[in-house]
Amino acid sequence: MTKNKTAYKTGLALPIQYLKNIGPKRALYLKRIGVETIEDFLFLVPRRYIDRTKISKIRELTTGQHGSVYGKIIATGTRKTKAKGNIVRIVVTDQTDILEAVWFNRPDLKSGFKTNQPVILSGNVTYYERKQMVNPFYEIITEDSDSDKSFVYTGSIIPIYPLTEGLSNWEIRRPMQNAINSYLHLIPESLSHSILNQYSFPTIKNTITNLHFPKNLIDAQIGQERLKFEEFFYLELILALRKLAQSCQQKGYTLPEKGFITSKFLKLLPFQLTQGQNKVLSQIKADMAKPTSMNRLLQGDVGSGKTVIAVYAMLIAIENAFQAALMAPTEILAEQHYLVWHDKLKELGIDSCLLTSSTKTAQRKSYLADIQTNKIKIIFGTHALIEQDIKFHKLGLAIIDEQHRFGVMQRAALINKGINPDFLVMTATPIPRTLQMTLYGDLEISVLAEKPPGRKRIITRLTTDKERDKIYKFIQDKITEVRQVYIVCPLIEESEKLDLKAAIKTYEQTSKIFAQFRVGLVHGKLKSSERINIMEQFRRHELDILVTTTVIEVGVDIANATVMVIEHPERFGLAQLHQLRGRIGRGQETSYCILIGPDSSFAPAMHRLKFFEQNDDGFLLAEKDLEIRGPGQLLGTRQHGLPDLRFADLTEDRALLFKARDEAFALIDADPNLSKPENQIIRSTFLSKFKDRTELLRVG
């Protein structure tokens, strides 16, 4: 929980080592699980609970099932083996049968068990000469009424905490009562009475008590739900306030479409816009015509045609005598945008330029002068666009491509190059609804679901190394048909630990195998000019095969490339695999994505890769990726300037998220300044949590 000045005065921020029964050594173990203060300790949520009323008799245990038993230790022993290290074992009986419990590599347990001690064991039941549990949870029961331990066992519900080596469940539960007795009264209420009443949530003090010493499982569950709701509520409150700040901000520019450039632009295109593209354009046009700044997220699956919409929006800004800038995360992507659109913009009489860290000094100086005098009206670039010496004449539209790769302050820096310019962010990474409501809850969202007509579905096949000869024959056939091929590897340098194919090694092997063809190599350690040159060679079909790392993950659009081979696909997330696959299937020909995966013994990866093989819906894959990898790895919540989730889970707790969002947005609608007496608890809690995070309210 948040540490504030009040906490330091009251003792909630007291280092945990000073709590009775903790000390310096246990404090180090607790630090490993994120506990450094009394407040952290009180908010340490158990992973699960054991209901002592549902403890089984040993004779009732079934192999392969999870069970909990209560019995007495009748034998103990330890031994050391080369293969499995220290082995600690005990034998327990409850008069109905005996059960052996075994722990591997836990030398700290050697002196922990004594015969005739009562003990609770909980774990999966196996059979080896007798019924057995391997590495089970254990709790030694102390019935000494004079001991300060006895309080722990008076209830029927036992909380099981997240642990680390050297720390037992009992060593957490024993001092927890001390923390509750001495410090619980210092934790202020953080939800209003109306919210507590509406959802039948307990007070914060009852919540903490019920987490650690519940009378029943329902009390424990309600306590956890309250903490999850509260976490979502304050996160959504940030987004509601962001949205309010944007609507109340200094007026932006009114940029209506005038048509004298955009109509010519449409005639230059070799295709017609899809119904979906026209719908999204209507939303963007309506935003730009308003006197307040546009703040919109455009998400579209790979190959759905987002960039043409971005260019159209930039032309609306030009029609109104403003400039527009598009910032991309990589030089390859920025270069591609520039090369694809530069000539068409020139036909419209509009000068554009490309600004990256590789732009030569003299050229850069010339560009900066032309940008400042409005000679150059559209600027494509990378992070180089936000360098201090770049001054726009009149920036009316700022666009960020693949925006999840930029941090909060980078996005703010681009916006600050103008005075409240319209702001459009784009992503080809489909965003699950739960992430839309958290990371992007302050933005208006446009979704581009359909792909341009005529594009065929990409055929995806999951195979193994045994099929490599067939794959090579297939590649040879496709190149003979005048098609091009990507071979994607996850790392540049060989790693014995991960046993991955290195791109350099794969390039050398590929060059030998396909000696009759032209093979190129591109990776992140090449100089930018070299990377761009190689990509241009591939684009001009001066190369047949491109061995590459994930530098081609986003934006690269070469219609003649119809085959992609991905080495070690188990090392990629589903969303990243989908982005890679999206580099092919850009033309009218059937395309093929071949995954050379691990053998079937690697079950978790194979299950995920099978799901990828059978699905090409980016939104479905994004939901699955969120479920498997969590939001942090999927998009990086810290990049968005939002607090990490400690109690709630975006996948499992969606219903609570929706309720919390409704409450937060309704509250800000009714009381924007949180000034009403009944909302003072929320106001003070919000300021306490986020008083040092003012950027949360500034940048979407």
XYZ file of C-alpha atoms in Angstrom:
700
model
C 0.000 0.000 0.000
C 1.033 3.618 -0.356
C 3.427 5.000 2.214
C 2.616 8.615 3.107
C 3.651 11.172 5.721
C 0.825 10.167 8.030
C 2.041 6.592 7.886
C 5.487 7.605 9.097
C 3.944 9.435 12.049
C 1.586 6.620 12.950
C 3.913 3.692 12.480
C 2.435 2.002 9.398
C 5.695 2.700 7.563
C 7.774 1.169 10.355
C 10.237 -1.348 8.848
C 8.853 -4.847 9.309
C 11.921 -6.085 11.193
C 10.749 -4.137 14.273
C 7.495 -6.072 14.526
C 7.513 -8.611 17.362
C 8.546 -12.109 16.166
C 10.066 -10.842 12.893
C 13.601 -9.473 13.353
C 16.247 -8.677 10.703
C 16.607 -12.202 9.257
C 12.908 -12.808 8.616
C 12.596 -9.237 7.361
C 15.019 -10.106 4.553
C 12.879 -13.105 3.580
C 9.722 -10.978 3.683
C 11.347 -8.389 1.434
C 11.567 -11.058 -1.274
C 7.773 -11.216 -1.378
C 7.342 -7.446 -1.378
C 6.910 -6.833 2.355
C 9.082 -4.078 3.815
C 6.791 -2.221 6.240
C 4.015 -2.916 8.730
C 1.539 -1.646 6.158
C 2.856 -4.043 3.501
C 2.543 -6.879 6.004
C -1.066 -6.114 6.900
C -1.970 -6.068 3.209
C -0.218 -9.361 2.424
C -3.076 -11.302 0.859
C -3.156 -15.091 1.370
C -2.980 -17.184 -1.816
C -5.643 -19.570 -0.539
C -7.213 -20.976 2.623
C -7.506 -24.387 4.244
C -10.827 -25.120 5.891
C -10.081 -27.274 8.949
C -13.693 -28.424 8.977
C -13.003 -30.145 5.623
C -9.901 -32.054 6.681
C -9.942 -35.656 5.437
C -9.032 -38.873 7.185
C -5.826 -40.358 5.781
C -7.646 -43.539 4.755
C -10.008 -41.392 2.636
C -7.199 -39.820 0.576
C -7.191 -40.742 -3.117
C -4.056 -40.808 -5.264
C -3.985 -37.940 -7.728
C -6.298 -35.749 -5.652
C -5.531 -32.745 -3.439
C -6.213 -33.268 0.241
C -5.650 -31.921 3.760
C -5.111 -34.062 6.857
C -4.565 -33.514 10.575
C -2.437 -36.012 12.452
C 0.496 -36.680 14.755
C 4.123 -37.152 13.687
C 5.329 -40.679 14.488
C 8.688 -40.632 12.667
C 11.137 -38.110 11.175
C 14.268 -38.465 9.091
C 16.713 -36.671 6.795
C 19.204 -37.859 4.214
C 21.319 -36.385 1.449
C 21.520 -37.662 -2.126
C 23.552 -36.508 -5.121
C 20.536 -36.405 -7.394
C 17.959 -34.678 -5.189
C 20.020 -33.000 -2.474
C 18.652 -32.861 1.082
C 15.528 -34.934 1.662
C 13.402 -34.362 4.776
C 10.639 -36.846 5.557
C 8.032 -37.344 8.265
C 5.424 -40.039 8.823
C 2.043 -38.956 10.177
C -0.921 -40.930 11.500
C -4.478 -40.003 12.401
C -5.317 -43.514 13.698
C -7.017 -44.421 10.379
C -3.835 -44.847 8.288
C -0.333 -43.451 7.855
C 0.947 -40.839 5.396
C 4.502 -39.935 4.455
C 5.431 -36.328 3.659
C 8.656 -35.610 1.757
C 10.456 -32.303 1.066
C 13.371 -31.972 -1.353
C 16.132 -29.380 -0.900
C 14.663 -27.900 2.275
C 17.541 -28.209 4.778
C 15.833 -25.514 6.870
C 13.200 -28.116 7.835
C 15.699 -30.520 9.431
C 15.053 -29.403 12.989
C 11.471 -28.323 12.437
C 9.703 -31.630 13.090
C 9.537 -33.676 16.282
C 7.690 -36.889 17.058
C 4.279 -36.542 18.725
C 3.815 -33.030 17.272
C 0.331 -32.382 15.826
C 0.575 -31.202 12.213
C -1.657 -30.246 9.319
C -0.524 -31.325 5.833
C -2.048 -30.180 2.571
C -1.017 -31.198 -0.939
C -1.410 -33.596 -3.833
C -1.549 -37.270 -2.894
C 0.832 -39.734 -4.586
C 1.764 -43.333 -3.795
C 5.264 -44.714 -3.258
C 5.182 -47.789 -0.992
C 2.552 -45.883 0.994
C 0.388 -42.772 0.611
C 2.642 -39.779 0.219
C 2.666 -36.000 -0.277
C 5.684 -34.362 -1.930
C 6.584 -30.822 -0.809
C 3.194 -30.275 0.856
C 2.093 -27.231 2.829
C 2.533 -27.960 6.528
C 1.458 -26.316 9.772
C 2.760 -27.479 13.139
C 0.014 -27.141 15.722
C 1.083 -25.812 19.132
C -1.513 -26.220 21.850
C 0.460 -24.435 24.575
C -2.116 -22.113 26.121
C 0.645 -19.990 27.673
C 2.313 -19.429 24.297
C 1.593 -16.470 22.079
C 1.277 -19.027 19.251
C -1.985 -20.525 20.474
C -4.162 -17.700 19.067
C -3.254 -18.758 15.542
C -5.143 -22.010 15.673
C -8.399 -20.990 17.328
C -10.184 -20.554 13.969
C -11.144 -23.259 11.502
C -9.827 -21.348 8.448
C -6.049 -21.313 7.895
C -4.667 -18.714 5.441
C -1.849 -19.885 3.164
C 0.530 -17.039 2.294
C 2.935 -16.592 -0.612
C 6.273 -17.886 0.680
C 9.942 -17.873 -0.188
C 12.755 -20.194 0.833
C 13.513 -19.763 4.519
C 10.030 -18.517 5.395
C 7.225 -20.746 6.657
C 3.519 -20.051 6.800
C 3.607 -20.154 10.592
C 6.345 -17.486 10.666
C 3.947 -15.124 8.914
C 0.797 -15.999 10.825
C 2.391 -15.889 14.235
C 3.332 -12.154 14.116
C 0.263 -11.160 12.104
C -1.844 -10.918 15.255
C 0.770 -8.603 16.759
C 0.491 -6.351 13.696
C -3.301 -6.338 13.846
C -3.405 -5.672 17.596
C -0.881 -2.823 17.445
C -1.383 -1.159 14.063
C -4.745 -2.001 12.504
C -6.425 1.040 14.063
C -4.036 3.312 12.145
C -5.273 2.291 8.682
C -7.766 4.931 7.477
C -10.953 4.009 5.653
C -10.463 4.393 1.893
C -13.943 3.864 0.411
C -16.995 6.031 0.968
C -19.895 4.844 3.104
C -22.160 4.787 0.051
C -19.859 2.383 -1.836
C -19.433 0.163 1.222
C -23.199 -0.001 1.652
C -23.969 -0.485 -2.033
C -21.687 -3.505 -2.390
C -21.970 -4.791 1.204
C -18.220 -4.445 1.619
C -16.709 -4.566 5.130
C -14.768 -1.608 6.520
C -11.048 -1.617 5.846
C -10.314 -2.754 9.402
C -12.746 -5.668 9.172
C -11.352 -6.464 5.725
C -7.807 -6.829 7.068
C -8.980 -8.913 10.022
C -11.013 -11.184 7.759
C -8.089 -11.661 5.395
C -5.879 -13.095 8.107
C -8.294 -14.542 10.674
C -11.597 -15.204 8.895
C -14.451 -16.894 10.704
C -15.433 -18.552 7.442
C -14.388 -18.664 3.796
C -17.115 -16.210 2.747
C -15.670 -13.500 5.018
C -12.223 -14.078 3.519
C -13.585 -13.935 -0.030
C -15.531 -10.708 0.559
C -12.428 -9.110 2.082
C -10.373 -9.946 -0.994
C -13.132 -8.689 -3.298
C -13.181 -5.370 -1.475
C -9.412 -4.907 -1.980
C -9.679 -5.809 -5.669
C -12.610 -3.456 -6.201
C -10.774 -0.638 -4.437
C -7.669 -1.157 -6.561
C -9.704 -1.039 -9.773
C -11.753 1.909 -8.483
C -8.763 4.197 -7.908
C -7.174 3.172 -11.198
C -10.412 4.033 -13.027
C -10.636 7.269 -11.030
C -7.299 8.295 -12.573
C -8.720 7.628 -16.031
C -11.970 9.469 -15.281
C -9.998 12.503 -14.093
C -7.744 12.331 -17.152
C -10.784 12.373 -19.386
C -12.258 15.272 -17.419
C -8.982 17.199 -17.696
C -8.960 16.687 -21.448
C -12.533 17.936 -21.841
C -11.806 21.007 -19.667
C -8.417 21.803 -21.147
C -7.536 24.951 -23.046
C -9.365 24.822 -26.345
C -7.603 23.083 -29.181
C -7.925 23.840 -32.859
C -11.025 23.417 -34.998
C -9.847 21.446 -38.019
C -12.787 20.647 -40.297
C -12.208 18.714 -43.505
C -12.229 21.152 -46.439
C -11.720 18.567 -49.153
C -9.446 20.374 -51.588
C -6.549 18.049 -50.679
C -8.292 14.944 -49.302
C -10.461 14.521 -52.410
C -7.335 14.468 -54.611
C -5.675 12.055 -52.185
C -8.480 9.515 -52.536
C -8.079 9.597 -56.321
C -4.363 8.815 -55.998
C -5.007 5.636 -54.014
C -4.934 2.378 -56.025
C -7.808 1.058 -53.888
C -11.045 2.191 -52.322
C -11.374 2.622 -48.577
C -13.310 -0.136 -46.835
C -16.541 0.430 -44.958
C -14.604 0.079 -41.697
C -12.008 2.649 -42.749
C -14.718 5.133 -43.727
C -16.447 4.626 -40.371
C -13.229 5.303 -38.437
C -12.477 8.321 -40.628
C -15.913 9.744 -39.819
C -15.113 9.473 -36.097
C -11.735 11.173 -36.557
C -13.196 13.938 -38.754
C -15.856 14.645 -36.119
C -13.162 14.870 -33.412
C -10.949 17.185 -35.454
C -13.852 19.512 -36.247
C -14.518 20.094 -32.533
C -12.894 23.013 -30.663
C -11.385 20.644 -28.082
C -8.400 18.440 -28.879
C -8.931 14.966 -30.263
C -7.626 12.202 -28.006
C -8.311 8.944 -29.834
C -6.871 5.439 -30.001
C -7.108 3.624 -33.332
C -6.604 -0.082 -32.949
C -6.684 -2.339 -35.936
C -5.503 -5.847 -36.573
C -2.363 -6.315 -38.647
C -2.930 -5.349 -42.261
C -6.233 -3.590 -41.614
C -5.167 -0.286 -43.205
C -4.574 2.093 -40.287
C -1.792 4.121 -41.899
C -3.889 5.418 -44.789
C -6.346 6.761 -42.204
C -3.482 8.478 -40.371
C -2.277 10.127 -43.595
C -5.833 11.248 -44.412
C -6.083 12.874 -40.961
C -2.734 14.611 -41.512
C -4.037 16.039 -44.787
C -7.033 17.526 -42.954
C -4.543 19.338 -40.702
C -2.668 20.588 -43.796
C -5.949 21.857 -45.318
C -6.289 24.045 -42.224
C -2.736 25.456 -42.547
C -1.290 23.265 -39.777
C 1.511 20.694 -39.671
C 1.295 17.022 -38.737
C 3.836 14.592 -37.261
C 3.884 10.796 -37.079
C 6.251 9.170 -34.564
C 7.114 5.464 -34.945
C 9.097 3.268 -32.517
C 11.721 2.022 -35.000
C 13.686 3.542 -37.855
C 12.571 0.737 -40.157
C 8.912 1.561 -39.562
C 9.412 5.329 -39.790
C 11.395 4.859 -43.000
C 8.671 2.669 -44.454
C 5.952 5.233 -43.714
C 8.040 7.915 -45.384
C 8.896 5.852 -48.471
C 5.317 4.672 -48.986
C 3.749 8.150 -48.758
C 6.435 10.652 -49.775
C 5.774 10.489 -53.530
C 1.985 10.707 -53.173
C 2.333 13.694 -50.849
C 4.660 15.311 -53.380
C 1.983 14.859 -56.069
C -0.359 16.790 -53.774
C 2.200 19.589 -53.455
C 3.064 18.723 -49.850
C 6.665 18.493 -48.654
C 7.481 15.797 -46.093
C 10.645 14.565 -44.418
C 12.056 11.716 -42.343
C 13.788 12.528 -39.045
C 15.650 9.797 -37.164
C 18.860 9.522 -35.175
C 20.549 8.464 -38.430
C 19.663 11.669 -40.288
C 22.942 13.330 -41.247
C 23.771 16.589 -39.468
C 23.593 18.871 -42.506
C 20.346 17.297 -43.709
C 18.873 17.518 -40.214
C 19.761 21.204 -39.939
C 18.017 21.874 -43.246
C 14.922 19.915 -42.179
C 14.686 21.764 -38.852
C 14.758 25.123 -40.613
C 12.071 24.026 -43.091
C 9.881 22.615 -40.301
C 10.101 25.864 -38.349
C 9.147 27.958 -41.403
C 6.300 25.594 -42.412
C 7.930 24.616 -45.705
C 7.817 20.987 -44.557
C 4.302 20.196 -43.457
C 4.360 16.448 -42.683
C 7.138 14.927 -40.598
C 7.735 11.193 -40.170
C 10.215 10.111 -37.534
C 11.237 8.246 -34.413
C 12.100 9.537 -30.919
C 14.182 12.110 -32.794
C 10.960 14.114 -33.261
C 10.849 15.017 -29.567
C 14.392 16.350 -29.272
C 14.533 19.804 -27.736
C 15.782 21.733 -30.764
C 12.912 20.640 -33.023
C 10.405 23.478 -33.260
C 7.251 23.221 -35.338
C 5.703 26.207 -37.076
C 2.199 25.140 -36.074
C 1.634 21.512 -35.077
C -2.037 20.626 -35.398
C -1.957 16.812 -35.318
C 0.393 14.468 -33.454
C 0.211 10.754 -34.293
C 2.001 7.929 -32.514
C 2.258 4.527 -34.209
C 2.593 1.361 -32.132
C 2.045 3.593 -29.134
C 2.524 0.898 -26.457
C 6.245 1.077 -27.220
C 6.423 4.651 -25.965
C 6.341 5.799 -22.355
C 4.018 8.408 -20.869
C 6.570 11.198 -20.969
C 7.550 10.514 -24.592
C 3.924 10.847 -25.647
C 3.656 14.072 -23.639
C 6.825 15.425 -25.262
C 5.370 15.037 -28.761
C 2.074 16.663 -27.761
C 3.988 19.553 -26.188
C 5.588 20.354 -29.550
C 2.297 22.131 -30.291
C -0.411 23.935 -28.337
C -3.051 21.313 -27.581
C -2.791 19.586 -30.976
C -5.163 16.807 -31.932
C -3.716 13.485 -30.777
C -4.137 10.098 -32.462
C -2.448 6.941 -31.245
C -2.419 3.729 -33.250
C -1.682 0.125 -32.418
C -1.723 -3.096 -34.394
C -1.698 -5.055 -31.141
C -5.368 -5.840 -30.531
C -6.291 -4.747 -27.028
C -8.614 -6.887 -24.889
C -11.611 -5.045 -23.477
C -10.257 -5.215 -19.941
C -7.070 -3.430 -21.000
C -9.081 -0.888 -22.975
C -10.858 -0.024 -19.729
C -7.659 0.266 -17.712
C -4.736 1.411 -19.829
C -6.882 3.337 -22.309
C -10.018 4.212 -20.376
C -9.466 7.928 -20.930
C -9.284 7.680 -24.731
C -11.989 7.495 -27.341
C -11.466 4.199 -29.139
C -11.896 3.324 -32.806
C -11.614 -0.295 -33.918
C -10.680 -1.301 -37.453
C -11.580 -4.971 -37.625
C -11.882 -5.823 -41.321
C -8.976 -6.200 -43.707
C -8.879 -4.749 -47.233
C -10.821 -6.910 -49.716
C -9.041 -9.594 -51.704
C -6.537 -10.616 -49.052
C -6.508 -14.345 -48.413
C -6.238 -16.015 -45.035
C -2.695 -16.942 -44.041
C -2.192 -20.701 -43.720
C -0.375 -21.414 -40.440
C 1.316 -24.745 -39.715
C 3.003 -25.878 -36.502
C 5.748 -28.392 -37.170
C 9.028 -29.601 -35.645
C 12.670 -29.835 -36.608
C 12.053 -33.291 -38.094
C 10.163 -31.650 -40.970
C 12.969 -29.239 -41.842
C 13.844 -30.895 -45.192
C 10.222 -30.594 -46.335
C 10.166 -26.946 -45.237
C 13.323 -26.210 -47.238
C 11.798 -27.857 -50.324
C 8.665 -25.728 -49.863
C 10.760 -22.548 -49.599
C 12.652 -23.477 -52.765
C 9.389 -24.031 -54.643
C 7.981 -20.656 -53.558
C 11.124 -18.753 -54.515
C 10.987 -20.475 -57.904
C 7.464 -19.021 -58.161
C 9.130 -15.588 -57.686
C 7.969 -15.216 -54.073
C 10.039 -14.049 -51.085
C 10.610 -15.552 -47.643
C 11.217 -14.348 -44.074
C 13.058 -16.582 -41.599
C 12.592 -15.199 -38.069
C 14.839 -16.021 -35.088
C 14.354 -14.679 -31.555
C 17.950 -13.828 -30.546
C 21.076 -12.403 -32.159
C 23.701 -14.165 -30.050
C 23.830 -17.869 -29.270
C 22.544 -18.662 -25.779
C 23.329 -22.069 -24.300
C 20.844 -21.416 -21.522
C 17.884 -20.963 -23.853
C 19.225 -23.090 -26.729
C 17.944 -20.633 -29.324
C 18.901 -20.327 -32.948
C 20.895 -17.151 -33.445
C 20.047 -15.070 -36.473
C 23.683 -14.882 -37.541
C 24.116 -18.641 -37.358
C 20.821 -19.212 -39.148
C 21.894 -16.771 -41.867
C 25.117 -18.704 -42.448
C 23.256 -22.019 -42.588
C 20.544 -20.603 -44.849
C 23.115 -19.130 -47.231
C 24.685 -22.590 -47.648
C 21.379 -24.446 -48.009
C 20.011 -21.936 -50.521
C 23.279 -21.064 -52.241
C 21.464 -20.514 -55.534
C 19.297 -17.763 -53.996
C 19.968 -14.277 -52.611
C 19.925 -14.255 -48.785
C 20.042 -11.175 -46.545
C 20.307 -10.633 -42.787
C 18.783 -7.856 -40.694
C 18.890 -7.466 -36.904
C 18.877 -4.799 -34.220
C 22.652 -4.527 -33.854
C 23.194 -3.390 -37.419
C 23.675 0.308 -38.056
C 20.424 1.976 -38.952
C 21.626 2.808 -42.465
C 22.575 -0.847 -43.040
C 19.185 -2.087 -41.804
C 17.310 0.352 -44.009
C 19.452 -0.553 -47.028
C 18.834 -4.291 -46.559
C 15.096 -3.769 -46.139
C 15.060 -1.733 -49.347
C 16.898 -4.522 -51.166
C 14.240 -6.957 -49.975
C 11.458 -4.550 -50.954
C 12.939 -4.209 -54.476
C 13.210 -8.018 -54.705
C 16.991 -7.933 -54.828
C 16.877 -10.555 -52.039
C 14.874 -13.802 -52.011
C 15.225 -14.705 -48.333
C 15.523 -12.356 -45.371
C 16.821 -13.843 -42.125
C 15.706 -11.488 -39.383
C 15.018 -10.934 -35.713
C 11.878 -9.179 -34.485
C 12.969 -5.845 -35.976
C 10.391 -6.598 -38.703
C 7.659 -7.170 -36.110
C 5.653 -4.036 -36.880
C 4.707 -2.146 -39.981
C 6.883 -3.816 -42.615
C 4.703 -4.201 -45.709
C 6.118 -6.179 -48.638
C 3.338 -7.787 -50.661
C 5.567 -10.259 -52.498
C 6.765 -11.897 -49.254
C 4.388 -14.848 -48.874
C 6.294 -17.273 -46.618
C 7.431 -16.804 -43.031
C 9.347 -19.436 -41.069
C 9.552 -18.736 -37.316
C 12.278 -20.543 -35.373
C 11.620 -21.245 -31.681
C 8.080 -19.813 -31.661
C 7.736 -20.940 -28.030
C 9.896 -17.942 -27.090
C 7.301 -15.466 -28.360
C 3.989 -14.406 -26.884
C 0.830 -14.897 -28.928
C 0.472 -11.187 -29.653
C 4.055 -10.977 -30.915
C 3.611 -14.070 -33.090
C 0.491 -12.483 -34.549
C 2.418 -9.295 -35.325
C 5.129 -11.287 -37.074
C 2.609 -13.290 -39.069
C 1.053 -10.010 -40.149
C 4.166 -9.179 -42.195
C 2.942 -11.649 -44.831
C -0.471 -11.945 -46.454
C -0.200 -8.385 -47.759
C -0.924 -9.202 -51.391
C -3.388 -11.275 -53.400
C -1.440 -14.547 -53.141
C -1.908 -17.230 -50.467
C 0.684 -16.861 -47.702
C 2.157 -19.428 -45.324
C 3.413 -19.084 -41.741
C 5.465 -22.091 -40.607
C 6.352 -22.506 -36.926
C 9.294 -24.801 -36.184
C 8.371 -25.546 -32.595
C 9.597 -27.799 -29.790
C 8.706 -31.464 -29.627
C 5.366 -32.400 -28.084
C 6.927 -32.995 -24.660
C 6.977 -29.210 -24.178
C 3.271 -29.285 -23.356
C 2.586 -25.699 -22.170
C 4.202 -24.145 -25.242
C 2.587 -26.621 -27.628
C -0.875 -25.849 -26.248
C -0.306 -22.134 -26.829
C 1.173 -22.649 -30.298
C -1.696 -24.941 -31.320
C -4.079 -22.160 -30.319
C -2.117 -19.768 -32.527
C -2.109 -22.226 -35.435
C -5.889 -22.507 -35.309
C -6.745 -18.812 -34.824
C -5.999 -15.685 -36.835
C -8.306 -13.300 -34.952
C -5.983 -10.802 -33.285
C -8.494 -9.890 -30.585
C -9.038 -13.527 -29.631
C -5.277 -14.067 -29.497
C -4.842 -10.928 -27.381
C -7.390 -12.181 -24.842
C -5.552 -15.508 -24.667
C -2.203 -13.729 -24.306
C -3.607 -11.639 -21.461
C -4.834 -14.817 -19.773
C -1.458 -16.555 -20.157
C 1.078 -13.788 -19.630
C -0.767 -11.066 -17.736
C -1.115 -7.376 -18.593
C 2.365 -6.325 -17.531
C 4.150 -8.475 -20.078
C 1.502 -7.918 -22.722
C 1.740 -4.148 -22.913
C 3.736 -2.947 -19.923
C 1.508 -1.032 -17.500
C 4.417 1.094 -16.283
C 4.756 2.487 -19.815
C 1.289 3.949 -19.331
C 2.112 5.660 -16.040
C -0.510 3.645 -14.196
C 0.021 1.833 -10.899
C 0.620 -1.907 -11.002
C -2.177 -4.177 -9.840
C -1.335 -5.833 -6.541
C -4.588 -7.545 -5.580
C -6.736 -7.770 -8.706
C -6.333 -9.796 -11.879
C -7.611 -8.366 -15.157
C -8.573 -11.788 -16.469
C -10.220 -13.300 -13.405
C -11.786 -10.153 -11.933
C -13.415 -8.552 -14.973
C -16.839 -8.237 -13.357
C -15.335 -6.201 -10.500
C -13.444 -4.040 -13.001
C -16.651 -3.151 -14.839
C -18.403 -2.234 -11.569
C -15.441 -0.172 -10.362
C -15.252 1.688 -13.668
C -18.953 2.558 -13.568
C -18.613 3.851 -10.003
C -15.488 5.919 -10.708
C -16.813 7.600 -13.853
C -20.238 8.233 -12.293
C -18.562 9.801 -9.260
C -16.470 12.214 -11.359
C -19.532 13.109 -13.444
C -21.450 13.978 -10.269
C -18.611 15.559 -8.283
C -15.657 16.487 -10.553
C -13.618 18.062 -7.745
C -14.535 15.443 -5.132
C -15.610 18.347 -2.963
C -18.841 16.972 -1.498
C -18.624 15.967 2.182
C -19.541 12.345 1.448
C -16.582 12.069 -0.962
C -13.857 13.427 1.329
C -12.663 9.919 2.172
C -12.092 9.217 -1.528
C -10.477 12.604 -2.119
C -7.996 12.223 0.731
C -7.192 8.624 -0.241
C -6.622 9.587 -3.868
C -4.306 12.462 -2.934
C -2.439 10.210 -0.523
C -1.923 7.508 -3.148
C -1.042 9.666 -6.136
C 0.082 13.088 -4.939
C 3.535 12.535 -6.456
C 2.189 11.163 -9.743
C 0.744 14.257 -11.396
C 1.716 12.949 -14.840
C -1.096 10.424 -14.384
C -3.574 13.230 -14.909
C -1.796 14.855 -17.829
C -1.170 12.147 -20.380
C -3.481 9.565 -21.873
